[in-house]
Amino acid sequence: MTFPEQPARRGSSGRRVGLALGAGGARGLAHIGVLEGLAHERINVDAIVGTSSGALVGAIYAAGQLENFSRQMRAFQRSDVLALFDPVWPRAGLMSGSRVVERLMSTLGEWRIEDLSIPFAAVAVDLVTGDEVLIREGRVIDAVRASISIPGIFMPYVVGSQILVDGAIRNPVPVSALSELGADVRVAVNLHQSPVREIVDRNRRDPRRSVTGRVSEALEQKLALFRRRPRTASNSDSEGGGLPNLFEVLTASMSVLEYELAQHRLAREHVDVRIEPDVHGIRAFEFHKAAAAIEAGRAAVRGAGEAIRRAQRLPQWLRRQAAAWPARE
């Protein structure tokens, strides 16, 4: 499927379609499939706002690089995921994020948000004030880096007096920001239709096979230097007591938070069309499962095209009233 380098700015009806791409780590690769599916349905996307991995995929689409990125991610292997991690313990995060940025530079380069073909924004949170920050200008790579800064895992992104982290801790599906981008029809892509189990049952866990287990092992090796004693299987087991590793604890905590926030915010914000890929079987750092996530996104779009076109035909007041009507059995 071919995507234009300069996506169209307006839908044929004149009512602009805006996508809010939600957070979810590797589950966010489903956004690729959603965008591919919308292209197949001949739906023009006129504005995108994203949180975390939603910001990443949205930025790549707005830069006209989705087809290239999709091809790269479908070929991603477990070893490629591990190569992205750069432990910096002890710091403000377990990973510096520099390898992720280096990888993305080949796709996003020096693009600036102001130069993208459609309005785009990334959502982050300033830890100093606690405020939600909508990034609408500057280098695309910087906006994405700020928005994907999972607290505790990636070091925060510092801009002046702001200490920016993953926007999912306040707004995991940023529908509320679409009006600021001039969108008339609000489409929410929610990756938290159902809770995700980030932690595998302890009786079935094999830390040597999981991505988080391998990364946690590397961190433990670094930490051993500060303890001034080597890490061995015996002292690791006795200290951990069979508990999940630190990455699993952090990602599981974020997943619980994102799920609850998404349910709460989507229940009180106006959404014209909701798209919810079934990605509950993909954990936060399982980027090697890109093909499954992308296909889940494409499957979730089926039927959404007509719903979006219907929303484009209705005036806003009628769309809001229709959304409030109870569904018929």
PDB file of C-alpha atoms in Angstrom, residues 53-307:
ATOM      1  CA  SER A  53       3.728   5.436  21.053  1.00  0.00           C
ATOM      2  CA  GLY A  54       0.698   7.170  19.543  1.00  0.00           C
ATOM      3  CA  ALA A  55       2.817  10.304  19.172  1.00  0.00           C
ATOM      4  CA  LEU A  56       5.564   8.255  17.541  1.00  0.00           C
ATOM      5  CA  VAL A  57       3.343   6.641  14.902  1.00  0.00           C
ATOM      6  CA  GLY A  58       1.369   9.834  14.348  1.00  0.00           C
ATOM      7  CA  ALA A  59       4.556  11.828  13.728  1.00  0.00           C
ATOM      8  CA  ILE A  60       5.825   9.239  11.272  1.00  0.00           C
ATOM      9  CA  TYR A  61       2.533   9.340   9.372  1.00  0.00           C
ATOM     10  CA  ALA A  62       2.504  13.143   9.268  1.00  0.00           C
ATOM     11  CA  ALA A  63       6.064  13.048   7.896  1.00  0.00           C
ATOM     12  CA  GLY A  64       4.963  10.719   5.086  1.00  0.00           C
ATOM     13  CA  GLN A  65       7.100   7.825   6.346  1.00  0.00           C
ATOM     14  CA  LEU A  66       4.475   5.327   7.490  1.00  0.00           C
ATOM     15  CA  GLU A  67       5.030   2.758   4.746  1.00  0.00           C
ATOM     16  CA  ASN A  68       8.773   2.729   5.376  1.00  0.00           C
ATOM     17  CA  PHE A  69       8.308   2.483   9.154  1.00  0.00           C
ATOM     18  CA  SER A  70       5.747  -0.302   8.800  1.00  0.00           C
ATOM     19  CA  ARG A  71       8.178  -2.302   6.707  1.00  0.00           C
ATOM     20  CA  GLN A  72      10.961  -1.783   9.262  1.00  0.00           C
ATOM     21  CA  MET A  73       8.812  -2.800  12.218  1.00  0.00           C
ATOM     22  CA  ARG A  74       7.405  -5.910  10.553  1.00  0.00           C
ATOM     23  CA  ALA A  75      11.006  -7.125  10.243  1.00  0.00           C
ATOM     24  CA  PHE A  76      11.845  -6.315  13.879  1.00  0.00           C
ATOM     25  CA  GLN A  77      13.305  -9.173  15.910  1.00  0.00           C
ATOM     26  CA  ARG A  78      13.790  -9.643  19.640  1.00  0.00           C
ATOM     27  CA  SER A  79      17.494  -8.802  19.195  1.00  0.00           C
ATOM     28  CA  ASP A  80      16.541  -5.481  17.580  1.00  0.00           C
ATOM     29  CA  VAL A  81      14.430  -4.604  20.624  1.00  0.00           C
ATOM     30  CA  LEU A  82      17.281  -5.409  23.006  1.00  0.00           C
ATOM     31  CA  ALA A  83      19.650  -3.265  20.942  1.00  0.00           C
ATOM     32  CA  LEU A  84      17.525  -0.183  21.704  1.00  0.00           C
ATOM     33  CA  PHE A  85      18.149  -0.332  25.435  1.00  0.00           C
ATOM     34  CA  ASP A  86      21.004   1.662  26.927  1.00  0.00           C
ATOM     35  CA  PRO A  87      21.152   1.256  30.721  1.00  0.00           C
ATOM     36  CA  VAL A  88      22.342   4.306  32.659  1.00  0.00           C
ATOM     37  CA  TRP A  89      21.715   3.167  36.238  1.00  0.00           C
ATOM     38  CA  PRO A  90      21.596   4.996  38.586  1.00  0.00           C
ATOM     39  CA  ARG A  91      19.992   8.074  36.990  1.00  0.00           C
ATOM     40  CA  ALA A  92      16.567   9.700  36.573  1.00  0.00           C
ATOM     41  CA  GLY A  93      15.589   6.684  34.476  1.00  0.00           C
ATOM     42  CA  LEU A  94      16.901   3.215  33.779  1.00  0.00           C
ATOM     43  CA  MET A  95      17.530   4.015  30.106  1.00  0.00           C
ATOM     44  CA  SER A  96      18.922   7.141  28.462  1.00  0.00           C
ATOM     45  CA  GLY A  97      16.746   6.765  25.348  1.00  0.00           C
ATOM     46  CA  SER A  98      19.606   7.868  23.085  1.00  0.00           C
ATOM     47  CA  ARG A  99      19.582   4.642  21.036  1.00  0.00           C
ATOM     48  CA  VAL A 100      15.860   5.015  20.404  1.00  0.00           C
ATOM     49  CA  VAL A 101      16.445   8.562  19.189  1.00  0.00           C
ATOM     50  CA  GLU A 102      19.326   7.436  16.956  1.00  0.00           C
ATOM     51  CA  ARG A 103      17.094   4.789  15.397  1.00  0.00           C
ATOM     52  CA  LEU A 104      14.259   7.243  14.798  1.00  0.00           C
ATOM     53  CA  MET A 105      16.507   9.907  13.318  1.00  0.00           C
ATOM     54  CA  SER A 106      16.841   7.810  10.178  1.00  0.00           C
ATOM     55  CA  THR A 107      13.067   8.133   9.739  1.00  0.00           C
ATOM     56  CA  LEU A 108      12.219  11.545  11.182  1.00  0.00           C
ATOM     57  CA  GLY A 109      15.490  13.364  10.592  1.00  0.00           C
ATOM     58  CA  GLU A 110      15.309  17.117  11.206  1.00  0.00           C
ATOM     59  CA  TRP A 111      11.590  17.466  10.422  1.00  0.00           C
ATOM     60  CA  ARG A 112       9.886  20.257  12.364  1.00  0.00           C
ATOM     61  CA  ILE A 113       6.280  20.020  13.470  1.00  0.00           C
ATOM     62  CA  GLU A 114       5.506  23.317  11.748  1.00  0.00           C
ATOM     63  CA  ASP A 115       6.593  21.820   8.410  1.00  0.00           C
ATOM     64  CA  LEU A 116       4.507  18.644   8.536  1.00  0.00           C
ATOM     65  CA  SER A 117       1.751  18.279   5.966  1.00  0.00           C
ATOM     66  CA  ILE A 118      -1.029  18.025   8.541  1.00  0.00           C
ATOM     67  CA  PRO A 119      -1.455  19.516  12.029  1.00  0.00           C
ATOM     68  CA  PHE A 120       0.286  17.314  14.600  1.00  0.00           C
ATOM     69  CA  ALA A 121       0.842  17.465  18.344  1.00  0.00           C
ATOM     70  CA  ALA A 122       2.413  15.212  20.961  1.00  0.00           C
ATOM     71  CA  VAL A 123       1.256  15.010  24.571  1.00  0.00           C
ATOM     72  CA  ALA A 124       3.681  15.016  27.493  1.00  0.00           C
ATOM     73  CA  VAL A 125       3.477  15.897  31.190  1.00  0.00           C
ATOM     74  CA  ASP A 126       5.680  18.375  33.034  1.00  0.00           C
ATOM     75  CA  LEU A 127       6.763  16.802  36.325  1.00  0.00           C
ATOM     76  CA  VAL A 128       7.534  20.231  37.797  1.00  0.00           C
ATOM     77  CA  THR A 129       3.989  21.577  37.515  1.00  0.00           C
ATOM     78  CA  GLY A 130       2.032  18.384  36.858  1.00  0.00           C
ATOM     79  CA  ASP A 131       0.494  20.026  33.806  1.00  0.00           C
ATOM     80  CA  GLU A 132      -0.318  18.335  30.525  1.00  0.00           C
ATOM     81  CA  VAL A 133       1.872  19.783  27.771  1.00  0.00           C
ATOM     82  CA  LEU A 134       0.746  19.838  24.146  1.00  0.00           C
ATOM     83  CA  ILE A 135       3.847  20.065  21.947  1.00  0.00           C
ATOM     84  CA  ARG A 136       2.967  21.756  18.660  1.00  0.00           C
ATOM     85  CA  GLU A 137       6.253  23.206  17.482  1.00  0.00           C
ATOM     86  CA  GLY A 138       9.929  22.367  17.272  1.00  0.00           C
ATOM     87  CA  ARG A 139      11.720  19.264  16.063  1.00  0.00           C
ATOM     88  CA  VAL A 140       9.466  16.245  15.652  1.00  0.00           C
ATOM     89  CA  ILE A 141      12.069  13.920  17.164  1.00  0.00           C
ATOM     90  CA  ASP A 142      12.187  16.048  20.337  1.00  0.00           C
ATOM     91  CA  ALA A 143       8.400  16.011  20.709  1.00  0.00           C
ATOM     92  CA  VAL A 144       8.323  12.231  20.308  1.00  0.00           C
ATOM     93  CA  ARG A 145      11.224  11.757  22.738  1.00  0.00           C
ATOM     94  CA  ALA A 146       9.376  13.749  25.395  1.00  0.00           C
ATOM     95  CA  SER A 147       6.091  11.930  24.865  1.00  0.00           C
ATOM     96  CA  ILE A 148       7.590   8.406  25.101  1.00  0.00           C
ATOM     97  CA  SER A 149       9.547   9.064  28.320  1.00  0.00           C
ATOM     98  CA  ILE A 150       7.960   6.379  30.500  1.00  0.00           C
ATOM     99  CA  PRO A 151       8.617   7.456  34.108  1.00  0.00           C
ATOM    100  CA  GLY A 152      11.320   5.366  35.722  1.00  0.00           C
ATOM    101  CA  ILE A 153      12.292   3.627  32.489  1.00  0.00           C
ATOM    102  CA  PHE A 154      13.442   6.406  30.157  1.00  0.00           C
ATOM    103  CA  MET A 155      15.129   9.526  31.458  1.00  0.00           C
ATOM    104  CA  PRO A 156      12.820  12.560  31.294  1.00  0.00           C
ATOM    105  CA  TYR A 157      13.254  15.062  28.481  1.00  0.00           C
ATOM    106  CA  VAL A 158      14.303  18.463  29.803  1.00  0.00           C
ATOM    107  CA  VAL A 159      13.287  21.668  28.000  1.00  0.00           C
ATOM    108  CA  GLY A 160      14.187  24.823  29.895  1.00  0.00           C
ATOM    109  CA  SER A 161      12.484  24.571  33.272  1.00  0.00           C
ATOM    110  CA  GLN A 162      10.236  21.708  32.144  1.00  0.00           C
ATOM    111  CA  ILE A 163      10.926  18.067  32.967  1.00  0.00           C
ATOM    112  CA  LEU A 164       8.789  16.176  30.482  1.00  0.00           C
ATOM    113  CA  VAL A 165       7.618  12.570  30.696  1.00  0.00           C
ATOM    114  CA  ASP A 166       5.109  10.270  29.008  1.00  0.00           C
ATOM    115  CA  GLY A 167       1.780  12.037  28.552  1.00  0.00           C
ATOM    116  CA  ALA A 168      -0.065   8.815  29.384  1.00  0.00           C
ATOM    117  CA  ILE A 169       0.101   9.584  33.097  1.00  0.00           C
ATOM    118  CA  ARG A 170      -2.552  12.245  32.474  1.00  0.00           C
ATOM    119  CA  ASN A 171      -4.066  11.713  29.023  1.00  0.00           C
ATOM    120  CA  PRO A 172      -3.514   8.270  27.466  1.00  0.00           C
ATOM    121  CA  VAL A 173      -6.007   8.856  24.601  1.00  0.00           C
ATOM    122  CA  PRO A 174      -5.750  12.618  23.921  1.00  0.00           C
ATOM    123  CA  VAL A 175      -9.128  13.287  22.323  1.00  0.00           C
ATOM    124  CA  SER A 176      -9.436  16.559  24.229  1.00  0.00           C
ATOM    125  CA  ALA A 177      -6.528  18.078  22.259  1.00  0.00           C
ATOM    126  CA  LEU A 178      -8.101  17.518  18.821  1.00  0.00           C
ATOM    127  CA  SER A 179     -10.162  20.706  18.938  1.00  0.00           C
ATOM    128  CA  GLU A 180      -6.944  22.713  19.259  1.00  0.00           C
ATOM    129  CA  LEU A 181      -5.803  21.219  15.957  1.00  0.00           C
ATOM    130  CA  GLY A 182      -9.007  22.248  14.177  1.00  0.00           C
ATOM    131  CA  ALA A 183     -10.558  18.773  13.953  1.00  0.00           C
ATOM    132  CA  ASP A 184     -14.326  18.560  13.493  1.00  0.00           C
ATOM    133  CA  VAL A 185     -14.728  14.777  13.684  1.00  0.00           C
ATOM    134  CA  ARG A 186     -13.011  13.160  16.658  1.00  0.00           C
ATOM    135  CA  VAL A 187     -11.711   9.605  16.234  1.00  0.00           C
ATOM    136  CA  ALA A 188     -10.183   7.957  19.292  1.00  0.00           C
ATOM    137  CA  VAL A 189      -7.854   4.982  18.896  1.00  0.00           C
ATOM    138  CA  ASN A 190      -7.852   3.346  22.314  1.00  0.00           C
ATOM    139  CA  LEU A 191      -5.406   0.520  23.064  1.00  0.00           C
ATOM    140  CA  HIS A 192      -6.915  -0.124  26.485  1.00  0.00           C
ATOM    141  CA  GLN A 193     -10.269  -1.655  25.716  1.00  0.00           C
ATOM    142  CA  SER A 194      -9.375  -4.385  28.202  1.00  0.00           C
ATOM    143  CA  PRO A 195      -6.672  -4.638  30.885  1.00  0.00           C
ATOM    144  CA  VAL A 196      -3.252  -5.900  29.829  1.00  0.00           C
ATOM    145  CA  ARG A 197      -1.302  -8.446  31.853  1.00  0.00           C
ATOM    146  CA  GLU A 198       2.280  -7.208  31.780  1.00  0.00           C
ATOM    147  CA  ILE A 199       3.404  -9.733  34.389  1.00  0.00           C
ATOM    148  CA  VAL A 200       3.438 -13.406  33.474  1.00  0.00           C
ATOM    149  CA  ASP A 201       2.392 -15.940  36.092  1.00  0.00           C
ATOM    150  CA  ARG A 202       5.501 -16.657  38.206  1.00  0.00           C
ATOM    151  CA  ASN A 203       5.193 -20.405  37.616  1.00  0.00           C
ATOM    152  CA  ARG A 204       5.370 -19.887  33.838  1.00  0.00           C
ATOM    153  CA  ARG A 205       7.921 -17.081  33.762  1.00  0.00           C
ATOM    154  CA  ASP A 206      11.196 -17.660  31.942  1.00  0.00           C
ATOM    155  CA  PRO A 207      13.206 -14.434  32.427  1.00  0.00           C
ATOM    156  CA  ARG A 208      15.822 -15.577  29.915  1.00  0.00           C
ATOM    157  CA  ARG A 209      13.264 -15.487  27.087  1.00  0.00           C
ATOM    158  CA  SER A 210      11.478 -12.211  27.858  1.00  0.00           C
ATOM    159  CA  VAL A 211      12.699  -8.846  26.621  1.00  0.00           C
ATOM    160  CA  THR A 212      12.269  -7.253  30.037  1.00  0.00           C
ATOM    161  CA  GLY A 213      14.083 -10.156  31.673  1.00  0.00           C
ATOM    162  CA  ARG A 214      17.106  -9.712  29.410  1.00  0.00           C
ATOM    163  CA  VAL A 215      17.205  -5.956  29.968  1.00  0.00           C
ATOM    164  CA  SER A 216      16.769  -6.380  33.708  1.00  0.00           C
ATOM    165  CA  GLU A 217      19.724  -8.775  33.681  1.00  0.00           C
ATOM    166  CA  ALA A 218      21.904  -6.091  32.065  1.00  0.00           C
ATOM    167  CA  LEU A 219      20.819  -3.576  34.685  1.00  0.00           C
ATOM    168  CA  GLU A 220      21.611  -5.999  37.473  1.00  0.00           C
ATOM    169  CA  GLN A 221      25.101  -6.444  36.080  1.00  0.00           C
ATOM    170  CA  LYS A 222      25.639  -2.680  36.194  1.00  0.00           C
ATOM    171  CA  LEU A 223      24.170  -2.413  39.653  1.00  0.00           C
ATOM    172  CA  ALA A 224      26.564  -5.097  40.868  1.00  0.00           C
ATOM    173  CA  LEU A 225      29.430  -2.680  40.198  1.00  0.00           C
ATOM    174  CA  PHE A 226      27.932  -0.252  42.709  1.00  0.00           C
ATOM    175  CA  ARG A 227      27.357  -3.046  45.237  1.00  0.00           C
ATOM    176  CA  ARG A 228      31.030  -4.004  44.882  1.00  0.00           C
ATOM    177  CA  ARG A 229      30.107  -7.639  44.559  1.00  0.00           C
ATOM    178  CA  PRO A 230      29.328  -9.790  41.530  1.00  0.00           C
ATOM    179  CA  ARG A 231      25.788 -10.742  40.742  1.00  0.00           C
ATOM    180  CA  THR A 232      25.137 -14.467  40.975  1.00  0.00           C
ATOM    181  CA  ALA A 233      22.041 -16.572  40.474  1.00  0.00           C
ATOM    182  CA  SER A 234      21.879 -17.328  44.197  1.00  0.00           C
ATOM    183  CA  ASN A 235      21.973 -13.769  45.533  1.00  0.00           C
ATOM    184  CA  SER A 236      19.665 -12.553  42.761  1.00  0.00           C
ATOM    185  CA  ASP A 237      17.040 -15.159  43.624  1.00  0.00           C
ATOM    186  CA  SER A 238      17.285 -14.539  47.342  1.00  0.00           C
ATOM    187  CA  GLU A 239      16.888 -10.756  46.919  1.00  0.00           C
ATOM    188  CA  GLY A 240      14.102 -10.984  44.355  1.00  0.00           C
ATOM    189  CA  GLY A 241      12.185 -13.814  45.956  1.00  0.00           C
ATOM    190  CA  GLY A 242      10.733 -14.783  42.565  1.00  0.00           C
ATOM    191  CA  LEU A 243       9.192 -11.341  42.134  1.00  0.00           C
ATOM    192  CA  PRO A 244       8.788  -9.719  38.706  1.00  0.00           C
ATOM    193  CA  ASN A 245      11.725  -7.630  37.548  1.00  0.00           C
ATOM    194  CA  LEU A 246      11.779  -3.853  37.791  1.00  0.00           C
ATOM    195  CA  PHE A 247      10.754  -3.347  34.178  1.00  0.00           C
ATOM    196  CA  GLU A 248       7.710  -5.541  34.657  1.00  0.00           C
ATOM    197  CA  VAL A 249       6.736  -3.668  37.815  1.00  0.00           C
ATOM    198  CA  LEU A 250       7.010  -0.291  36.074  1.00  0.00           C
ATOM    199  CA  THR A 251       5.244  -1.323  32.866  1.00  0.00           C
ATOM    200  CA  ALA A 252       2.489  -3.148  34.755  1.00  0.00           C
ATOM    201  CA  SER A 253       1.926  -0.064  36.909  1.00  0.00           C
ATOM    202  CA  MET A 254       1.722   2.147  33.820  1.00  0.00           C
ATOM    203  CA  SER A 255      -0.707  -0.256  32.137  1.00  0.00           C
ATOM    204  CA  VAL A 256      -3.054  -0.180  35.134  1.00  0.00           C
ATOM    205  CA  LEU A 257      -2.891   3.616  35.228  1.00  0.00           C
ATOM    206  CA  GLU A 258      -3.443   3.994  31.477  1.00  0.00           C
ATOM    207  CA  TYR A 259      -6.399   1.611  31.463  1.00  0.00           C
ATOM    208  CA  GLU A 260      -8.190   3.397  34.299  1.00  0.00           C
ATOM    209  CA  LEU A 261      -7.468   6.872  32.914  1.00  0.00           C
ATOM    210  CA  ALA A 262      -8.582   5.889  29.412  1.00  0.00           C
ATOM    211  CA  GLN A 263     -11.883   4.495  30.675  1.00  0.00           C
ATOM    212  CA  HIS A 264     -12.519   7.570  32.796  1.00  0.00           C
ATOM    213  CA  ARG A 265     -11.610  10.199  30.214  1.00  0.00           C
ATOM    214  CA  LEU A 266     -13.301   8.554  27.242  1.00  0.00           C
ATOM    215  CA  ALA A 267     -16.503   8.256  29.267  1.00  0.00           C
ATOM    216  CA  ARG A 268     -16.729  12.030  29.738  1.00  0.00           C
ATOM    217  CA  GLU A 269     -15.214  13.401  26.509  1.00  0.00           C
ATOM    218  CA  HIS A 270     -16.990  13.707  23.190  1.00  0.00           C
ATOM    219  CA  VAL A 271     -15.839  11.033  20.732  1.00  0.00           C
ATOM    220  CA  ASP A 272     -17.468  10.566  17.337  1.00  0.00           C
ATOM    221  CA  VAL A 273     -15.858   7.237  16.442  1.00  0.00           C
ATOM    222  CA  ARG A 274     -13.927   4.890  18.692  1.00  0.00           C
ATOM    223  CA  ILE A 275     -11.468   2.353  17.264  1.00  0.00           C
ATOM    224  CA  GLU A 276     -10.172  -0.246  19.715  1.00  0.00           C
ATOM    225  CA  PRO A 277      -7.650  -2.804  18.417  1.00  0.00           C
ATOM    226  CA  ASP A 278      -7.424  -6.063  20.325  1.00  0.00           C
ATOM    227  CA  VAL A 279      -3.810  -5.926  21.518  1.00  0.00           C
ATOM    228  CA  HIS A 280      -4.185  -7.147  25.091  1.00  0.00           C
ATOM    229  CA  GLY A 281      -1.836 -10.074  24.350  1.00  0.00           C
ATOM    230  CA  ILE A 282       1.111  -7.789  23.536  1.00  0.00           C
ATOM    231  CA  ARG A 283       3.228  -6.461  26.373  1.00  0.00           C
ATOM    232  CA  ALA A 284       4.785  -3.001  26.488  1.00  0.00           C
ATOM    233  CA  PHE A 285       8.221  -3.879  25.121  1.00  0.00           C
ATOM    234  CA  GLU A 286       7.305  -6.685  22.747  1.00  0.00           C
ATOM    235  CA  PHE A 287       8.080  -4.673  19.625  1.00  0.00           C
ATOM    236  CA  HIS A 288       9.109  -7.889  17.899  1.00  0.00           C
ATOM    237  CA  LYS A 289       5.362  -8.645  17.741  1.00  0.00           C
ATOM    238  CA  ALA A 290       4.837  -5.716  15.391  1.00  0.00           C
ATOM    239  CA  ALA A 291       3.147  -7.769  12.667  1.00  0.00           C
ATOM    240  CA  ALA A 292       0.437  -8.967  15.082  1.00  0.00           C
ATOM    241  CA  ALA A 293      -0.135  -5.444  16.412  1.00  0.00           C
ATOM    242  CA  ILE A 294      -0.392  -3.968  12.915  1.00  0.00           C
ATOM    243  CA  GLU A 295      -2.893  -6.606  11.817  1.00  0.00           C
ATOM    244  CA  ALA A 296      -4.963  -5.965  14.953  1.00  0.00           C
ATOM    245  CA  GLY A 297      -5.112  -2.303  13.978  1.00  0.00           C
ATOM    246  CA  ARG A 298      -6.237  -3.092  10.446  1.00  0.00           C
ATOM    247  CA  ALA A 299      -8.911  -5.461  11.750  1.00  0.00           C
ATOM    248  CA  ALA A 300     -10.251  -2.834  14.152  1.00  0.00           C
ATOM    249  CA  VAL A 301     -10.818  -0.332  11.333  1.00  0.00           C
ATOM    250  CA  ARG A 302     -13.257  -2.539   9.434  1.00  0.00           C
ATOM    251  CA  GLY A 303     -16.563  -0.717   9.442  1.00  0.00           C
ATOM    252  CA  ALA A 304     -15.067   2.439  10.942  1.00  0.00           C
ATOM    253  CA  GLY A 305     -14.786   4.117   7.557  1.00  0.00           C
ATOM    254  CA  GLU A 306     -18.532   4.380   7.108  1.00  0.00           C
ATOM    255  CA  ALA A 307     -18.951   5.559  10.725  1.00  0.00           C
TER     256      ALA A 307
END
